[in-house]
């Protein structure tokens, strides 16, 4: 065996729901990458099974600590304490309380490692919200759980935003998982400005010195001067003006049906006019990104005191255990995590 590769402050990959495709795409992405900085967080037996499902004949290195050095060409796994002991008995492709509890435990343990400064970034495999709830977790998903884990000493939650990104387009959302009627009420000057500032700070951390931020309108044709709605006049435009007064290169509000095409980056033929689009609602922003393909899409949680990325897809229970899961989005999430934590 070759000399052990030293790697401080690793990138941690959580296994996700062990009954879904998370473990399969995690081991496949690691096999493609073989980076000395990567560590998998989860159940050793589940990862061994995933290796077999994906046709990978690799030894597993079981680590005592997440930041321990790992032998080359061995899948490096850190198994946190407190995982349920019967995970291999849970049927693949089905909701399981044990699987939900295990997924949450891995997220908590990996987040604690990063908050303690022992890792540089967190990449999370998909979880199942119903399984999470069955496992006794009150939070509906990754974002809310991570937000709670990153609360300050007084219990205040950090303001977070979702960014979906691929090689052609980046989108940051002002509102996320709320009913559309509620989302419209959440379009305020303060919330739009906060989203612009969070997006600008994240892109600067990712190496873009002066991010160009396009802000979409809410209504058809960005309200057409108030004919189709007043949110642009009352809230969105004032937020853009305040952002510009802070030295941020924000512009808009632009008609939502054309701004994403203007921002799409397809060099050398057509470089995008903007580095990111701030979208008002979940579907307004995610439809154009996902239309371009979820295979390379990455979900990034902005506003946390840590770097967290994930693949832009779910647990895919329908193909779990078949060995057909595509790790491309997980690989893209790893690349994004490295770039944002460089």
Coordinates of C-alpha atoms in Angstrom, one line a residue:
X1 CA 0.0 0.0 0.0
X2 CA 1.2 3.5 -0.8
X3 CA 2.1 6.1 1.8
X4 CA -0.9 7.5 3.7
X5 CA -1.9 10.9 2.3
X6 CA -2.2 13.6 5.0
X7 CA -5.2 15.9 4.6
X8 CA -6.2 18.5 7.1
X9 CA -9.7 20.1 7.0
X10 CA -11.4 17.6 4.7
X11 CA -14.6 18.0 2.7
X12 CA -17.2 15.8 4.3
X13 CA -19.8 13.9 2.3
X14 CA -22.8 12.7 4.3
X15 CA -24.5 9.5 3.2
X16 CA -28.0 10.9 3.0
X17 CA -31.0 8.5 3.4
X18 CA -29.5 5.0 3.4
X19 CA -32.6 3.7 1.7
X20 CA -32.1 6.1 -1.2
X21 CA -29.4 6.6 -3.8
X22 CA -27.3 8.8 -1.5
X23 CA -24.7 6.2 -0.5
X24 CA -24.5 5.0 -4.1
X25 CA -23.7 8.4 -5.6
X26 CA -21.4 9.2 -2.7
X27 CA -19.1 6.2 -3.3
X28 CA -19.3 6.7 -7.1
X29 CA -18.4 10.4 -6.9
X30 CA -15.5 9.5 -4.5
X31 CA -14.3 6.8 -7.0
X32 CA -14.3 9.4 -9.8
X33 CA -12.5 12.0 -7.7
X34 CA -10.1 10.1 -5.4
X35 CA -9.3 13.5 -3.7
X36 CA -7.2 13.2 -0.6
X37 CA -9.5 15.8 1.0
X38 CA -12.7 13.8 0.8
X39 CA -14.2 11.9 3.7
X40 CA -17.6 10.0 3.7
X41 CA -19.7 10.3 6.8
X42 CA -22.1 7.5 7.6
X43 CA -22.6 3.8 8.2
X44 CA -19.7 1.6 7.2
X45 CA -21.9 -1.3 6.2
X46 CA -24.2 0.9 4.1
X47 CA -21.2 2.3 2.2
X48 CA -19.8 -1.2 1.7
X49 CA -23.2 -2.3 0.2
X50 CA -23.2 0.8 -2.0
X51 CA -19.8 -0.1 -3.4
X52 CA -21.1 -3.5 -4.4
X53 CA -24.2 -2.0 -6.0
X54 CA -22.1 0.4 -8.1
X55 CA -19.7 -2.3 -9.1
X56 CA -16.8 -0.9 -7.3
X57 CA -14.2 -3.2 -5.8
X58 CA -12.6 -0.9 -3.2
X59 CA -11.4 -1.5 0.4
X60 CA -12.9 0.7 3.1
X61 CA -10.7 2.6 5.5
X62 CA -12.7 3.2 8.8
X63 CA -11.5 6.4 10.4
X64 CA -11.5 7.2 14.1
X65 CA -11.9 10.9 13.4
X66 CA -13.3 12.8 10.4
X67 CA -10.0 14.6 9.8
X68 CA -7.8 11.5 10.2
X69 CA -5.4 10.8 7.3
X70 CA -6.6 8.0 5.0
X71 CA -4.8 5.4 2.9
X72 CA -4.9 6.1 -0.9
X73 CA -7.3 4.1 -3.0
X74 CA -9.4 3.2 0.0
X75 CA -12.9 4.6 0.6
X76 CA -12.4 6.8 3.7
X77 CA -15.4 6.5 6.0
X78 CA -16.0 8.2 9.4
X79 CA -18.9 6.6 11.2
X80 CA -20.3 9.0 13.8
X81 CA -21.6 7.6 17.1
X82 CA -25.3 7.3 17.6
X83 CA -26.3 5.7 14.3
X84 CA -29.2 3.1 14.4
X85 CA -27.8 -0.4 14.3
X86 CA -30.2 -2.0 11.8
X87 CA -29.7 0.1 8.7
X88 CA -28.9 -2.8 6.4
X89 CA -32.2 -4.4 7.4
X90 CA -34.2 -1.4 6.1
X91 CA -35.7 -2.0 2.7
X92 CA -34.2 0.0 -0.1
X93 CA -36.5 2.4 -1.8
X94 CA -38.9 2.7 1.1
X95 CA -39.5 5.3 3.9
X96 CA -37.8 4.2 7.1
X97 CA -37.7 5.9 10.5
X98 CA -34.3 4.4 11.2
X99 CA -33.0 5.7 7.9
X100 CA -34.3 9.2 8.6
X101 CA -32.7 9.2 12.0
X102 CA -29.4 8.0 10.6
X103 CA -29.4 10.7 7.9
X104 CA -30.0 13.4 10.5
X105 CA -27.3 12.1 12.8
X106 CA -24.8 12.3 10.0
X107 CA -25.8 15.8 9.2
X108 CA -25.5 16.9 12.8
X109 CA -22.1 15.2 13.3
X110 CA -20.6 16.6 10.1
X111 CA -21.9 20.1 10.8
X112 CA -20.4 20.0 14.3
X113 CA -17.1 19.0 12.7
X114 CA -17.2 22.1 10.4
X115 CA -18.3 24.5 13.1
X116 CA -15.4 23.2 15.2
X117 CA -13.0 24.0 12.3
X118 CA -12.1 20.4 11.6
X119 CA -13.5 20.4 8.1
X120 CA -13.6 22.9 5.3
X121 CA -17.0 22.1 3.6
X122 CA -20.0 19.9 3.8
X123 CA -21.6 18.1 0.9
X124 CA -24.9 16.4 1.7
X125 CA -26.5 13.5 -0.1
X126 CA -30.2 13.6 -0.5
X127 CA -32.6 12.9 2.4
X128 CA -36.3 12.0 2.5
X129 CA -38.4 14.5 4.3
X130 CA -41.0 11.9 5.3
X131 CA -38.3 9.6 6.7
X132 CA -36.8 12.5 8.5
X133 CA -40.1 13.2 10.2
X134 CA -40.6 9.5 11.0
X135 CA -37.2 9.5 12.6
X136 CA -38.2 12.1 15.1
X137 CA -36.7 15.1 13.4
X138 CA -38.9 18.2 13.6
X139 CA -37.1 20.1 10.8
X140 CA -38.6 19.6 7.3
X141 CA -35.2 19.3 5.5
X142 CA -31.5 20.1 5.3
X143 CA -31.8 23.8 5.2
X144 CA -33.9 24.2 8.4
X145 CA -31.8 21.6 10.3
X146 CA -28.6 23.3 9.3
X147 CA -30.0 26.7 10.2
X148 CA -30.9 25.4 13.7
X149 CA -27.5 23.9 14.2
X150 CA -25.9 27.2 13.3
X151 CA -28.0 29.4 15.6
X152 CA -26.0 31.9 17.8
X153 CA -25.7 31.8 21.6
X154 CA -29.0 33.6 21.9
X155 CA -30.8 31.2 19.6
X156 CA -31.1 33.5 16.7
X157 CA -31.1 31.7 13.3
X158 CA -28.9 32.9 10.5
X159 CA -30.7 34.2 7.5
X160 CA -30.3 31.6 4.8
X161 CA -31.0 31.5 1.0
X162 CA -31.0 28.7 -1.5
X163 CA -28.8 29.0 -4.6
X164 CA -29.2 26.5 -7.5
X165 CA -26.3 26.5 -9.9
X166 CA -24.8 24.7 -12.9
X167 CA -22.2 25.6 -15.5
X168 CA -24.6 27.9 -17.3
X169 CA -26.8 29.6 -14.7
X170 CA -26.9 30.6 -11.0
X171 CA -30.1 31.5 -9.2
X172 CA -30.7 32.7 -5.7
X173 CA -34.2 32.6 -4.2
X174 CA -35.9 35.3 -2.1
X175 CA -38.6 32.9 -1.0
X176 CA -38.3 29.1 -0.9
X177 CA -40.7 26.5 0.5
X178 CA -43.9 28.4 1.1
X179 CA -47.2 28.6 -0.7
X180 CA -47.3 31.0 -3.6
X181 CA -49.8 33.2 -1.8
X182 CA -47.5 33.5 1.2
X183 CA -44.4 34.0 -1.0
X184 CA -45.9 37.2 -2.5
X185 CA -46.4 38.6 0.9
X186 CA -42.7 37.9 1.7
X187 CA -41.5 40.1 -1.1
X188 CA -40.4 43.0 1.0
X189 CA -37.6 45.6 0.5
X190 CA -35.7 44.2 3.4
X191 CA -35.9 40.6 2.3
X192 CA -34.9 41.3 -1.3
X193 CA -32.0 43.5 -0.2
X194 CA -30.9 40.8 2.2
X195 CA -31.0 38.2 -0.6
X196 CA -28.9 40.4 -2.8
X197 CA -26.3 41.0 -0.1
X198 CA -26.1 37.2 0.7
X199 CA -25.7 36.4 -3.0
X200 CA -23.0 39.0 -3.5
X201 CA -21.0 37.8 -0.5
X202 CA -21.2 34.2 -1.6
X203 CA -20.0 34.9 -5.1
X204 CA -17.1 36.9 -3.8
X205 CA -16.1 34.0 -1.6
X206 CA -16.3 31.8 -4.7
X207 CA -13.7 34.0 -6.4
X208 CA -15.9 36.5 -8.4
X209 CA -14.4 39.8 -7.5
X210 CA -17.3 42.0 -8.6
X211 CA -20.5 39.9 -9.0
X212 CA -23.0 41.2 -11.5
X213 CA -26.5 40.6 -10.0
X214 CA -29.7 40.7 -12.0
X215 CA -32.9 40.9 -10.0
X216 CA -36.1 39.5 -11.5
X217 CA -39.4 41.1 -11.1
X218 CA -42.4 39.3 -9.6
X219 CA -45.1 40.1 -12.0
X220 CA -45.4 39.7 -15.8
X221 CA -43.1 42.1 -17.6
X222 CA -41.8 43.2 -14.1
X223 CA -45.1 44.9 -13.5
X224 CA -45.1 47.0 -16.6
X225 CA -44.8 50.3 -14.6
X226 CA -47.5 49.2 -12.1
X227 CA -50.1 48.0 -14.6
X228 CA -49.7 44.3 -13.6
X229 CA -48.7 44.7 -10.0
X230 CA -46.9 47.1 -7.7
X231 CA -44.3 44.9 -5.9
X232 CA -41.6 46.0 -8.3
X233 CA -42.2 49.7 -7.5
X234 CA -42.9 49.4 -3.8
X235 CA -40.3 46.7 -2.8
X236 CA -38.0 45.3 -5.5
X237 CA -36.7 48.5 -7.1
X238 CA -36.0 50.2 -3.7
X239 CA -34.0 47.1 -2.6
X240 CA -31.9 47.3 -5.8
X241 CA -31.3 51.0 -5.2
X242 CA -30.2 50.4 -1.6
X243 CA -27.9 47.6 -2.8
X244 CA -26.3 49.9 -5.4
X245 CA -25.7 52.5 -2.7
X246 CA -23.7 49.8 -0.8
X247 CA -21.5 49.4 -3.9
X248 CA -23.1 46.2 -5.1
X249 CA -23.5 45.8 -8.9
X250 CA -27.3 44.9 -8.8
X251 CA -29.7 45.8 -11.6
X252 CA -33.3 45.4 -12.5
X253 CA -36.1 44.5 -11.8
X254 CA -36.1 42.6 -15.1
X255 CA -38.9 40.8 -16.8
X256 CA -38.8 37.2 -15.4
X257 CA -39.5 35.6 -18.8
X258 CA -36.2 37.0 -20.3
X259 CA -33.7 37.6 -17.5
X260 CA -32.6 34.0 -17.2
X261 CA -31.8 33.8 -20.9
X262 CA -29.7 37.0 -20.6
X263 CA -27.8 35.5 -17.6
X264 CA -27.2 32.1 -19.2
X265 CA -23.5 31.6 -19.7
X266 CA -22.5 29.5 -22.8
X267 CA -19.0 30.6 -23.8
X268 CA -17.4 31.2 -26.1
X269 CA -20.5 31.9 -28.2
X270 CA -22.5 33.7 -25.6
X271 CA -21.1 34.8 -22.2
X272 CA -23.9 35.7 -19.8
X273 CA -24.7 39.3 -19.0
X274 CA -24.9 38.5 -15.2
X275 CA -23.2 36.2 -12.7
X276 CA -26.4 35.4 -10.8
X277 CA -30.1 36.0 -10.9
X278 CA -32.1 36.8 -7.8
X279 CA -35.5 35.3 -8.3
X280 CA -38.6 36.1 -6.2
X281 CA -40.1 32.6 -5.8
X282 CA -39.1 28.9 -5.8
X283 CA -40.5 27.9 -9.2
X284 CA -39.7 31.2 -10.9
X285 CA -36.0 30.5 -10.2
X286 CA -35.7 26.7 -10.3
X287 CA -37.6 25.9 -13.5
X288 CA -34.9 27.5 -15.7
X289 CA -32.0 26.0 -13.8
X290 CA -33.5 22.5 -13.8
X291 CA -34.6 22.8 -17.5
X292 CA -30.9 23.1 -18.3
X293 CA -30.4 19.7 -16.6
X294 CA -30.2 18.4 -13.1
X295 CA -27.3 16.2 -13.9
X296 CA -24.8 19.0 -13.2
X297 CA -27.0 21.0 -10.9
X298 CA -25.9 22.0 -7.4
X299 CA -27.9 23.2 -4.4
X300 CA -26.0 25.6 -2.2
X301 CA -27.2 27.0 1.2
X302 CA -26.1 30.6 1.5
X303 CA -25.9 32.6 4.7
X304 CA -24.6 29.8 7.0
X305 CA -21.3 30.2 8.8
X306 CA -20.1 27.2 6.8
X307 CA -20.1 25.9 3.2
X308 CA -22.8 23.4 2.3
X309 CA -23.6 22.1 -1.1
X310 CA -25.7 19.2 -2.3
X311 CA -26.8 17.5 -5.5
X312 CA -29.8 19.0 -7.3
X313 CA -32.1 15.9 -6.9
X314 CA -33.8 13.7 -4.4
X315 CA -33.4 10.2 -2.9
X316 CA -34.8 8.6 -6.1
X317 CA -36.4 5.7 -4.3
X318 CA -37.5 4.2 -7.6
X319 CA -33.9 3.3 -8.6
X320 CA -32.3 2.9 -5.2
X321 CA -30.3 -0.3 -5.1
X322 CA -30.2 -0.7 -8.9
X323 CA -26.7 0.7 -9.4
X324 CA -28.0 3.1 -12.0
X325 CA -27.7 6.3 -10.0
X326 CA -25.8 9.1 -11.8
X327 CA -23.2 10.7 -9.5
X328 CA -22.6 13.7 -11.8
X329 CA -24.6 16.2 -9.6
X330 CA -22.7 14.9 -6.5
X331 CA -19.4 15.4 -8.3
X332 CA -20.5 18.9 -9.2
X333 CA -21.4 19.6 -5.6
X334 CA -18.0 18.5 -4.5
X335 CA -16.3 20.9 -7.0
X336 CA -18.6 23.7 -5.9
X337 CA -17.8 23.1 -2.2
X338 CA -14.1 23.2 -2.9
X339 CA -14.4 26.4 -4.8
X340 CA -16.5 28.1 -2.2
X341 CA -14.2 27.1 0.7
X342 CA -10.9 27.8 -1.1

